[in-house]
Short mmCIF file of C-alpha atoms (C1' of nucleotides) in Angstrom, two decimals:
data_model
loop_
_atom_site.label_atom_id
_atom_site.label_comp_id
_atom_site.label_asym_id
_atom_site.label_seq_id
_atom_site.Cartn_x
_atom_site.Cartn_y
_atom_site.Cartn_z
CA MET A 1 6.64 12.17 14.42
CA SER A 2 6.15 15.83 14.83
CA ARG A 3 2.65 17.20 14.49
CA ALA A 4 1.10 20.51 15.24
CA LEU A 5 -0.80 18.83 18.03
CA SER A 6 0.51 15.95 20.03
CA ALA A 7 -0.24 14.35 23.37
CA VAL A 8 1.17 16.05 26.45
CA LYS A 9 4.58 14.72 27.45
CA GLY A 10 4.32 11.60 29.55
CA MET A 11 0.67 11.01 28.67
CA ASN A 12 -0.09 8.25 26.21
CA ASP A 13 -2.89 7.11 23.97
CA ILE A 14 -3.95 3.52 24.38
CA LEU A 15 -4.86 2.44 20.86
CA PRO A 16 -7.44 -0.14 19.81
CA GLU A 17 -4.71 -2.67 19.05
CA GLU A 18 -3.49 -2.54 22.65
CA ILE A 19 -6.78 -2.19 24.46
CA GLY A 20 -7.46 -5.92 24.37
CA ARG A 21 -4.74 -6.57 26.93
CA TRP A 22 -6.03 -3.75 29.14
CA HIS A 23 -9.50 -5.22 29.12
CA ALA A 24 -8.07 -8.64 29.83
CA PHE A 25 -6.13 -7.27 32.79
CA GLU A 26 -9.07 -5.35 34.18
CA GLY A 27 -11.33 -8.36 33.93
CA ARG A 28 -8.84 -10.59 35.67
CA PHE A 29 -8.15 -8.06 38.38
CA ARG A 30 -11.83 -7.56 39.15
CA ALA A 31 -12.45 -11.29 39.23
CA ALA A 32 -9.42 -11.92 41.42
CA VAL A 33 -10.22 -9.35 44.10
CA GLU A 34 -13.98 -9.89 44.08
CA LEU A 35 -13.19 -13.46 45.01
CA PHE A 36 -11.85 -11.99 48.25
CA GLY A 37 -14.92 -9.88 48.87
CA TYR A 38 -13.74 -6.53 47.56
CA SER A 39 -16.27 -4.18 45.92
CA GLU A 40 -15.41 -1.42 43.51
CA ILE A 41 -15.46 2.17 44.65
CA ARG A 42 -15.23 5.09 42.23
CA VAL A 43 -14.07 8.40 43.57
CA PRO A 44 -13.29 11.68 41.79
CA ILE A 45 -10.05 12.22 39.95
CA ILE A 46 -9.80 15.73 41.36
CA GLU A 47 -9.71 16.37 45.10
CA ALA A 48 -8.97 19.34 47.31
CA THR A 49 -5.21 19.89 47.45
CA PRO A 50 -5.01 19.78 51.27
CA LEU A 51 -6.19 16.16 51.20
CA TYR A 52 -2.96 15.08 49.56
CA VAL A 53 -0.78 17.45 51.52
CA ARG A 54 -2.11 15.99 54.76
CA SER A 55 -2.14 12.32 53.80
CA VAL A 56 0.81 11.85 51.49
CA GLY A 57 2.69 14.42 53.49
CA GLU A 58 4.77 17.53 53.13
CA GLY A 59 8.38 16.78 52.44
CA THR A 60 7.52 13.92 50.08
CA ASP A 61 8.48 14.27 46.46
CA ILE A 62 4.92 13.75 45.35
CA VAL A 63 3.58 16.71 47.28
CA ASP A 64 6.62 18.92 46.89
CA LYS A 65 7.05 18.76 43.15
CA GLU A 66 4.98 16.23 41.30
CA MET A 67 1.34 17.18 41.73
CA TYR A 68 -0.84 18.69 39.04
CA SER A 69 -2.36 21.36 41.22
CA PHE A 70 -4.35 24.40 40.25
CA VAL A 71 -6.71 26.91 41.70
CA PHE A 72 -10.25 26.95 40.36
CA HIS A 73 -12.51 29.75 41.58
CA ASP A 74 -10.31 30.26 44.63
CA GLU A 75 -10.34 26.58 45.50
CA PRO A 76 -6.99 24.74 45.49
CA LEU A 77 -7.46 21.45 43.65
CA THR A 78 -5.21 18.58 42.61
CA VAL A 79 -5.53 15.87 40.00
CA ARG A 80 -4.96 12.73 42.04
CA PRO A 81 -1.36 11.50 42.29
CA GLU A 82 -2.44 8.28 44.04
CA GLY A 83 -5.61 6.49 44.98
CA THR A 84 -5.63 5.90 48.72
CA ALA A 85 -6.23 9.44 49.92
CA GLY A 86 -9.43 9.85 47.92
CA VAL A 87 -10.75 6.46 49.01
CA VAL A 88 -10.09 7.21 52.66
CA ARG A 89 -11.77 10.58 52.26
CA ALA A 90 -14.85 8.89 50.83
CA TYR A 91 -14.80 6.26 53.58
CA VAL A 92 -14.76 8.98 56.20
CA GLU A 93 -17.22 11.30 54.44
CA HIS A 94 -19.88 8.62 54.04
CA GLN A 95 -19.28 7.18 57.49
CA LEU A 96 -18.82 3.68 56.19
CA ALA A 97 -17.24 2.77 59.49
CA ALA A 98 -20.65 3.13 61.17
CA LYS A 99 -22.35 0.92 58.58
CA GLU A 100 -20.10 -2.10 58.54
CA PRO A 101 -17.33 -3.42 60.78
CA THR A 102 -14.88 -3.86 57.97
CA SER A 103 -14.91 -2.51 54.43
CA ARG A 104 -13.09 -3.94 51.44
CA VAL A 105 -12.92 -1.78 48.36
CA TYR A 106 -10.95 -1.71 45.12
CA TYR A 107 -10.44 0.92 42.47
CA LEU A 108 -8.99 1.21 39.00
CA GLY A 109 -8.00 4.29 37.10
CA PRO A 110 -5.55 6.99 36.05
CA MET A 111 -3.19 8.79 38.42
CA PHE A 112 -1.06 11.84 37.63
CA ARG A 113 2.45 12.75 38.69
CA GLY A 114 4.76 15.24 37.02
CA GLU A 115 7.88 13.08 36.95
CA ARG A 116 10.29 12.65 34.10
CA PRO A 117 8.83 9.90 31.91
CA ALA A 118 10.70 6.68 31.24
CA ARG A 119 9.73 3.13 30.40
CA GLY A 120 7.15 2.08 32.94
CA ARG A 121 6.87 5.58 34.36
CA TYR A 122 4.43 8.06 32.90
CA ARG A 123 2.79 11.29 33.98
CA GLN A 124 -0.64 9.82 33.47
CA PHE A 125 -0.46 6.21 34.55
CA TYR A 126 -2.97 3.63 35.64
CA GLN A 127 -3.25 1.93 38.96
CA ALA A 128 -5.48 -0.71 40.42
CA GLY A 129 -5.62 -1.05 44.16
CA CYS A 130 -7.44 -2.40 47.18
CA GLU A 131 -8.06 -1.03 50.65
CA VAL A 132 -9.31 -2.80 53.76
CA PHE A 133 -10.68 -0.76 56.66
CA GLY A 134 -11.36 -1.96 60.15
CA ASP A 135 -9.06 -4.94 60.40
CA ALA A 136 -5.91 -4.57 62.44
CA GLY A 137 -4.34 -7.71 60.95
CA PRO A 138 -1.90 -9.34 60.61
CA GLY A 139 -4.19 -11.91 58.99
CA VAL A 140 -5.36 -9.46 56.31
CA ASP A 141 -1.79 -8.39 55.72
CA ALA A 142 -0.80 -11.94 54.88
CA GLU A 143 -3.94 -12.61 52.88
CA MET A 144 -3.47 -9.47 50.81
CA ILE A 145 0.14 -10.22 49.93
CA ASP A 146 -0.69 -13.80 49.08
CA MET A 147 -3.60 -12.67 46.91
CA LEU A 148 -1.23 -10.44 44.96
CA VAL A 149 1.45 -13.05 44.51
CA ARG A 150 -1.09 -15.55 43.22
CA PHE A 151 -2.69 -12.97 40.97
CA PHE A 152 0.65 -12.04 39.43
CA ALA A 153 1.57 -15.66 38.95
CA SER A 154 -1.75 -16.25 37.17
CA LEU A 155 -0.74 -13.45 34.79
CA SER A 156 2.45 -15.40 34.03
CA ILE A 157 4.79 -12.83 35.49
CA ASP A 158 8.15 -14.37 36.37
CA GLY A 159 10.93 -13.31 38.63
CA LEU A 160 8.61 -12.06 41.32
CA GLU A 161 10.22 -10.75 44.44
CA VAL A 162 8.24 -9.91 47.55
CA LEU A 163 9.85 -7.55 50.04
CA VAL A 164 8.35 -6.93 53.46
CA ASN A 165 9.24 -4.68 56.32
CA SER A 166 7.68 -2.98 59.29
CA LEU A 167 8.00 0.68 60.06
CA GLY A 168 6.39 0.33 63.43
CA GLY A 169 3.47 2.41 64.61
CA LYS A 170 3.46 6.15 65.04
CA GLY A 171 5.60 6.20 68.18
CA THR A 172 8.33 3.90 67.03
CA LYS A 173 8.45 5.46 63.59
CA ALA A 174 9.39 8.80 65.15
CA ALA A 175 11.89 7.17 67.51
CA TYR A 176 13.58 5.36 64.65
CA ARG A 177 13.72 8.51 62.63
CA GLU A 178 15.65 10.21 65.43
CA ARG A 179 17.98 7.31 65.80
CA LEU A 180 18.67 7.25 62.08
CA VAL A 181 19.40 10.96 61.98
CA ALA A 182 21.71 10.62 64.97
CA TYR A 183 23.58 7.89 63.11
CA LEU A 184 23.81 9.74 59.78
CA ARG A 185 24.52 13.25 60.98
CA PRO A 186 28.22 12.64 61.80
CA MET A 187 28.86 11.31 58.33
CA GLN A 188 26.79 13.77 56.40
CA ALA A 189 29.78 15.12 54.55
CA GLU A 190 30.13 11.78 52.77
CA LEU A 191 26.48 11.61 51.73
CA SER A 192 25.11 12.54 48.34
CA GLU A 193 23.57 15.95 47.95
CA ASP A 194 20.04 14.55 47.83
CA SER A 195 20.56 12.57 50.97
CA ARG A 196 22.03 15.51 52.84
CA ARG A 197 18.90 17.49 52.04
CA ARG A 198 16.69 14.59 53.12
CA LEU A 199 18.43 14.39 56.44
CA GLU A 200 16.30 17.41 57.31
CA THR A 201 13.15 16.73 55.33
CA ASN A 202 12.63 12.97 55.07
CA PRO A 203 15.50 10.93 56.53
CA LEU A 204 13.85 7.52 56.07
CA ARG A 205 14.09 7.92 52.34
CA ILE A 206 17.87 7.94 52.51
CA LEU A 207 17.69 4.20 53.10
CA ASP A 208 16.24 3.81 49.63
CA SER A 209 19.03 5.72 47.87
CA LYS A 210 20.92 3.88 45.16
CA HIS A 211 23.56 6.55 45.07
CA GLU A 212 27.00 5.01 45.35
CA ARG A 213 28.16 7.58 47.89
CA ASP A 214 25.36 6.60 50.23
CA GLN A 215 25.83 2.85 50.17
CA ALA A 216 28.43 2.58 52.92
CA ALA A 217 26.38 4.73 55.28
CA ILE A 218 23.19 2.82 54.52
CA ALA A 219 24.85 -0.54 55.07
CA GLY A 220 25.78 0.37 58.61
CA ALA A 221 22.54 2.11 59.50
CA PRO A 222 20.49 0.84 62.44
CA SER A 223 17.61 -1.42 61.40
CA VAL A 224 14.00 -0.34 61.95
CA LEU A 225 13.24 -3.82 63.10
CA ASP A 226 15.48 -3.31 66.12
CA CYS A 227 13.53 -0.21 67.12
CA ILE A 228 9.92 -1.19 66.81
CA ASP A 229 7.98 -1.82 69.99
CA ASP A 230 6.68 -5.16 71.24
CA ASP A 231 3.23 -4.79 69.71
CA ASP A 232 4.67 -3.95 66.31
CA LYS A 233 7.10 -6.80 66.63
CA ARG A 234 4.37 -9.31 67.44
CA HIS A 235 2.36 -8.10 64.48
CA PHE A 236 5.30 -8.44 62.15
CA ASP A 237 6.40 -11.84 63.41
CA ARG A 238 2.88 -13.17 63.09
CA LEU A 239 2.73 -11.85 59.52
CA LEU A 240 5.92 -13.68 58.61
CA GLU A 241 4.60 -16.82 60.26
CA LEU A 242 1.35 -16.65 58.28
CA MET A 243 3.16 -16.03 55.01
CA THR A 244 5.37 -19.00 55.68
CA LYS A 245 2.30 -21.09 56.41
CA LEU A 246 0.70 -19.95 53.12
CA GLY A 247 3.90 -20.68 51.24
CA THR A 248 4.11 -17.12 50.00
CA PRO A 249 7.71 -16.38 49.07
CA PHE A 250 9.09 -13.24 50.71
CA ARG A 251 12.23 -11.50 51.85
CA VAL A 252 12.48 -9.26 54.87
CA GLU A 253 14.08 -6.01 53.78
CA PRO A 254 14.70 -3.72 56.76
CA ARG A 255 15.66 -0.84 54.49
CA LEU A 256 12.40 -0.88 52.58
CA VAL A 257 10.68 2.50 52.93
CA ARG A 258 8.05 4.29 50.92
CA GLY A 259 7.70 7.78 49.59
CA LEU A 260 4.38 8.44 51.24
CA ASP A 261 4.10 9.55 54.85
CA TYR A 262 0.95 7.73 55.84
CA TYR A 263 2.44 4.27 56.03
CA ALA A 264 2.99 2.60 59.38
CA ARG A 265 3.73 -0.96 60.45
CA THR A 266 3.54 -3.47 57.60
CA LEU A 267 5.13 -2.37 54.36
CA PHE A 268 5.54 -4.44 51.23
CA GLU A 269 6.64 -4.19 47.68
CA ILE A 270 6.50 -6.66 44.82
CA LYS A 271 9.05 -6.43 42.06
CA GLY A 272 9.23 -8.16 38.71
CA ARG A 273 12.03 -8.83 36.32
CA GLY A 274 10.93 -10.40 33.07
CA GLY A 275 9.28 -9.13 29.93
CA ASP A 276 9.87 -5.63 28.68
CA LEU A 277 10.06 -4.21 32.14
CA GLY A 278 12.80 -1.62 32.34
CA ALA A 279 14.39 -0.07 35.38
CA GLN A 280 10.99 0.76 36.85
CA ASN A 281 10.35 -2.73 38.09
CA THR A 282 8.21 -2.20 41.15
CA LEU A 283 4.91 -3.72 40.16
CA CYS A 284 3.09 -3.11 43.37
CA GLY A 285 3.54 -1.32 46.65
CA GLY A 286 1.46 -1.22 49.75
CA GLY A 287 1.20 -1.42 53.46
CA ARG A 288 -0.67 -0.35 56.56
CA TYR A 289 -1.76 3.20 57.16
CA ASP A 290 -3.46 2.74 60.49
CA GLY A 291 -3.52 6.39 61.47
CA LEU A 292 -4.81 7.88 58.25
CA VAL A 293 -8.56 7.54 58.80
CA GLU A 294 -8.26 9.43 62.06
CA GLU A 295 -5.87 11.93 60.52
CA LEU A 296 -8.48 12.78 57.92
CA GLY A 297 -11.19 13.31 60.47
CA GLY A 298 -12.67 9.83 60.71
CA THR A 299 -13.36 7.64 63.67
CA PRO A 300 -10.17 7.28 65.70
CA GLY A 301 -8.55 3.89 65.83
CA ILE A 302 -9.77 2.48 62.56
CA PRO A 303 -6.88 0.53 61.07
CA SER A 304 -6.40 0.12 57.35
CA ILE A 305 -4.17 -1.53 54.80
CA GLY A 306 -3.94 -1.29 51.05
CA PHE A 307 -1.86 -1.57 47.94
CA ALA A 308 -1.65 -0.11 44.47
CA LEU A 309 -0.21 -1.78 41.40
CA GLY A 310 0.92 -0.16 38.18
CA ILE A 311 -1.06 -1.48 35.25
CA GLU A 312 1.43 -0.40 32.56
CA ARG A 313 4.19 -2.22 34.40
CA ILE A 314 2.09 -5.35 34.75
CA LEU A 315 1.42 -5.24 31.03
CA LEU A 316 5.13 -4.86 30.31
CA ALA A 317 6.11 -7.66 32.64
CA SER A 318 3.54 -10.21 31.51
CA THR A 319 2.63 -12.08 28.38
CA PHE A 320 -1.01 -13.02 28.88
CA GLY A 321 -3.12 -12.61 25.76
CA ALA A 322 -5.64 -9.96 24.81
CA ASP A 323 -9.37 -10.27 24.91
CA GLN A 324 -10.40 -11.00 21.36
CA ALA A 325 -12.60 -8.54 19.54
CA THR A 326 -12.51 -9.94 16.01
CA ALA A 327 -15.68 -10.47 14.04
CA SER A 328 -17.01 -13.96 13.47
CA VAL A 329 -18.78 -13.23 10.21
CA PHE A 330 -17.73 -11.06 7.30
CA VAL A 331 -20.38 -10.03 4.77
CA ALA A 332 -19.10 -9.43 1.23
CA PRO A 333 -21.72 -7.88 -1.05
CA LEU A 334 -21.27 -7.53 -4.82
CA GLY A 335 -23.11 -4.63 -6.38
CA GLU A 336 -25.62 -2.10 -5.17
CA ARG A 337 -28.59 -4.38 -4.60
CA ALA A 338 -26.42 -6.72 -2.58
CA GLY A 339 -24.97 -3.79 -0.67
CA ALA A 340 -28.42 -2.97 0.68
CA GLU A 341 -29.15 -6.61 1.45
CA ALA A 342 -25.84 -6.91 3.28
CA LEU A 343 -26.91 -4.28 5.78
CA VAL A 344 -30.09 -6.24 6.45
CA LEU A 345 -28.14 -9.47 6.85
CA GLY A 346 -25.75 -7.81 9.23
CA ARG A 347 -28.58 -6.59 11.39
CA GLU A 348 -30.19 -10.02 11.56
CA LEU A 349 -26.95 -11.67 12.59
CA ARG A 350 -26.19 -9.09 15.24
CA GLU A 351 -29.67 -9.39 16.64
CA ALA A 352 -28.86 -13.06 17.03
CA GLY A 353 -25.77 -12.03 18.97
CA ILE A 354 -23.25 -12.84 16.25
CA LYS A 355 -20.34 -10.45 15.80
CA THR A 356 -20.56 -9.33 12.19
CA LEU A 357 -18.59 -7.00 9.96
CA VAL A 358 -20.25 -5.81 6.74
CA GLU A 359 -17.90 -4.65 4.00
CA THR A 360 -19.68 -1.41 3.21
CA ARG A 361 -16.96 -0.16 0.89
CA GLY A 362 -17.59 -2.84 -1.73
CA GLY A 363 -14.70 -3.65 -4.03
CA SER A 364 -13.76 -6.83 -5.84
CA LEU A 365 -14.70 -10.13 -4.29
CA LYS A 366 -11.05 -11.05 -4.10
CA ALA A 367 -10.24 -7.92 -2.16
CA MET A 368 -13.16 -8.46 0.19
CA LEU A 369 -12.20 -12.04 0.94
CA ARG A 370 -8.64 -10.97 1.58
CA ARG A 371 -9.99 -8.53 4.07
CA ALA A 372 -12.19 -11.19 5.64
CA ASN A 373 -9.04 -13.17 6.34
CA ALA A 374 -7.16 -10.15 7.55
CA VAL A 375 -9.74 -9.29 10.19
CA GLY A 376 -9.78 -12.88 11.40
CA ALA A 377 -13.37 -13.75 10.48
CA ARG A 378 -14.34 -17.41 10.55
CA LEU A 379 -17.17 -17.21 8.06
CA ALA A 380 -17.84 -15.08 5.00
CA LEU A 381 -21.19 -14.43 3.40
CA VAL A 382 -21.06 -13.72 -0.31
CA VAL A 383 -24.10 -12.01 -1.77
CA GLY A 384 -24.44 -11.00 -5.44
CA ASP A 385 -27.19 -10.68 -8.00
CA GLY A 386 -27.29 -14.44 -8.56
CA GLU A 387 -27.83 -15.14 -4.87
CA LEU A 388 -30.43 -12.40 -4.54
CA ASP A 389 -32.42 -13.79 -7.45
CA ARG A 390 -32.38 -17.25 -5.96
CA GLY A 391 -33.12 -16.07 -2.43
CA VAL A 392 -29.92 -17.55 -1.04
CA VAL A 393 -26.63 -16.47 0.48
CA GLN A 394 -23.33 -18.17 -0.10
CA LEU A 395 -21.94 -19.24 3.26
CA LYS A 396 -18.21 -19.72 3.21
CA ASP A 397 -16.17 -21.44 5.91
CA LEU A 398 -12.85 -19.67 5.57
CA ALA A 399 -10.75 -22.18 7.45
CA ALA A 400 -12.28 -25.23 5.79
CA HIS A 401 -12.20 -23.72 2.31
CA ALA A 402 -15.77 -24.93 1.91
CA GLN A 403 -18.82 -23.08 0.71
CA ALA A 404 -22.50 -23.76 0.21
CA ASP A 405 -25.63 -21.83 -0.63
CA VAL A 406 -28.01 -21.34 2.25
CA THR A 407 -31.54 -20.04 1.96
CA ARG A 408 -32.23 -16.65 3.49
CA ASP A 409 -34.62 -18.16 6.03
CA SER A 410 -32.17 -20.64 7.41
CA LEU A 411 -29.16 -18.33 7.39
CA VAL A 412 -28.98 -17.43 11.07
CA ALA A 413 -29.39 -21.05 12.09
CA ALA A 414 -26.75 -22.17 9.60
CA VAL A 415 -24.27 -19.55 10.81
CA ARG A 416 -24.91 -20.50 14.41
CA GLU A 417 -24.22 -24.11 13.65
CA LYS A 418 -20.99 -23.32 11.84
CA LEU A 419 -19.74 -21.18 14.71
CA ALA A 420 -20.69 -23.64 17.39
"C1'" G B 1 14.94 18.01 37.52
"C1'" U B 2 20.66 16.28 36.19
"C1'" G B 3 23.79 13.37 32.81
"C1'" G B 4 24.53 9.56 28.53
"C1'" C B 5 22.47 7.47 24.01
"C1'" C B 6 18.88 7.73 20.13
"C1'" G B 7 15.08 10.20 16.50
"C1'" U B 8 15.06 8.22 8.31
"C1'" A B 9 8.10 5.56 4.83
"C1'" G B 10 2.40 2.63 9.18
"C1'" A B 11 6.49 -0.90 11.62
"C1'" U B 12 11.83 -2.54 11.92
"C1'" C B 13 15.94 -0.45 9.99
"C1'" A B 14 20.13 0.70 5.80
"C1'" G B 15 22.22 5.17 3.90
"C1'" C B 16 30.68 5.00 4.34
"C1'" U B 17 34.89 10.15 5.53
"C1'" G B 18 28.57 16.00 3.09
"C1'" G B 19 26.09 15.85 -3.67
"C1'" U B 20 18.31 16.59 -1.46
"C1'" A B 21 16.65 8.59 -0.07
"C1'" G B 22 16.40 2.76 -0.02
"C1'" A B 23 15.33 -2.56 1.89
"C1'" U B 24 12.11 -5.83 4.47
"C1'" C B 25 7.28 -6.39 6.62
"C1'" A B 26 2.59 -4.29 6.48
"C1'" U B 27 -1.15 -1.67 3.20
"C1'" C B 28 -3.62 -1.33 -1.55
"C1'" G B 29 -4.32 -3.11 -6.68
"C1'" G B 30 -3.62 -6.96 -10.42
"C1'" A B 31 -2.47 -12.22 -12.29
"C1'" U B 32 -9.76 -15.38 -17.14
"C1'" U B 33 -15.37 -8.73 -15.95
"C1'" G B 34 -17.80 -13.13 -8.90
"C1'" U B 35 -13.97 -16.52 -4.69
"C1'" G B 36 -9.39 -15.59 0.32
"C1'" G B 37 -4.84 -17.21 3.64
"C1'" C B 38 0.86 -19.41 -0.32
"C1'" U B 39 3.20 -17.49 -4.93
"C1'" C B 40 4.17 -13.79 -8.75
"C1'" C B 41 3.68 -8.69 -10.62
"C1'" G B 42 2.69 -3.66 -9.65
"C1'" A B 43 1.64 0.96 -6.67
"C1'" G B 44 1.95 4.62 -3.13
"C1'" U B 45 3.43 7.25 0.81
"C1'" G B 46 8.49 10.26 3.55
"C1'" U B 47 8.71 18.66 4.67
"C1'" C B 48 15.15 12.19 6.67
"C1'" G B 49 11.58 14.84 14.70
"C1'" U B 50 11.48 20.49 14.54
"C1'" G B 51 14.07 25.33 14.06
"C1'" G B 52 18.48 27.72 12.96
"C1'" G B 53 23.76 27.67 11.35
"C1'" U B 54 28.29 26.09 8.29
"C1'" U B 55 28.60 24.97 2.87
"C1'" C B 56 28.01 25.91 -4.10
"C1'" G B 57 25.29 21.77 -1.86
"C1'" A B 58 23.32 18.31 4.53
"C1'" A B 59 19.51 12.78 6.27
"C1'" U B 60 24.93 12.99 6.74
"C1'" C B 61 28.82 18.52 10.29
"C1'" C B 62 27.50 22.44 14.45
"C1'" C B 63 23.86 24.73 17.91
"C1'" A B 64 19.13 24.87 19.99
"C1'" U B 65 14.52 22.61 20.79
"C1'" C B 66 10.96 18.66 21.18
"C1'" G B 67 10.23 13.46 21.81
"C1'" G B 68 11.96 8.60 23.27
"C1'" U B 69 15.26 5.70 26.13
"C1'" C B 70 19.02 4.46 30.04
"C1'" A B 71 21.29 5.89 34.77
"C1'" C B 72 20.50 9.19 38.97
"C1'" C B 73 16.07 10.61 41.22
"C1'" C B 74 11.26 8.81 42.25
"C1'" C B 75 7.84 5.00 42.56
"C1'" A B 76 3.22 2.11 40.37
#
RNA sequence: GUGGCCGUAGAUCAGCUGGUAGAUCAUCGGAUUGUGGCUCCGAGUGUCGUGGGUUCGAAUCCCAUCGGUCACCCCA
């Protein structure tokens, strides 16, 4: 539909009819991660642009072309494209490292990236994520992945696929990068245009290319796992051992890389298949970013790991039901006197904690009862002149097709009993 | 950002090789002036995504544009 005013491309309204599933998801997510000791942290949606340039990294697509950046009173600002950078900034700024040995936080909220929208990919999209600071793993790594797999399964998402890899720490990451470039350079003529450009800017990303021209080159590329040092290797092997012990399904994918620079060591991604999920089937991505706290000015040596999951994608991939918001009681008044009384009745019921909808528009009784059914009410209260004169209300059990007059005084109790 | 496909009532769609619109569901009303979910009857709504062009005449052809979607890309 074309209107004079419409939402900005790639940004969507979440309407009342859909919000139930969002609430359901949010509730389940909070419950699931709080069980593991995570506490919510809320950080601003706008941060200084250099924060993202330094953490996500120059040469990444996010920083190079997808950020909503602007200058406000001479200050370069960016609407957050991801959640980790802001959380790390807050962790460093408030010196949480000095207050507790490890910190576990989670967040929930909108992120913004100027990509071309498609199913499961929007310019304003919602992520939920967790971060753990101060634990070098690999126990947390395994616990975190297992937590996610179980959480997704509880949401009845099928076809889950867990991919894990290790990029190695700072030193080995750089060494591998050189080795990869040395391998690819001789065959650069055969590579796709994008990959040729990335050879200079971000060679690791070439491994992730689905371009047909790149497949042969990628297949023969040296594996990161052959380049990582002994420490990294021990960490990774222990992670796999723990996941096996937990029974968490996984697949080692040596070509798994991410589009953000801060990752090091453990890297994982969880994909889904079912539901209405389209081509954008990565439900969750995460990994270690051991050097980031120091990079952003925090205490050196504080390790960290985290993940972010895409809420829209989870909603597309799953079938769990919405939180119900329908009214329990529908009040149908006939006439003006009853209309006034209906408001009073409604107030009494709500004060007793009963979800009540008063038909303030009036109309024929037939129409009102139809509406009572349509909104999913369990009980209807019919009030007309006859009832008012007798000091009663007609209490109707919609499912049972039964009705009885109830005195005004005993109404709340009678309704309670019916709903119990 | 590049390329393909699509865009008709609130929703899903029909409308052949051009003669200015229909179905189903939903909505609302009615079927003894106060009793519902089924049934029956009735009603309404559309600048046929938008703008321009071809034509006596376009939802139907052409161009552009916007939006959606798929692939690339990217990633959640």
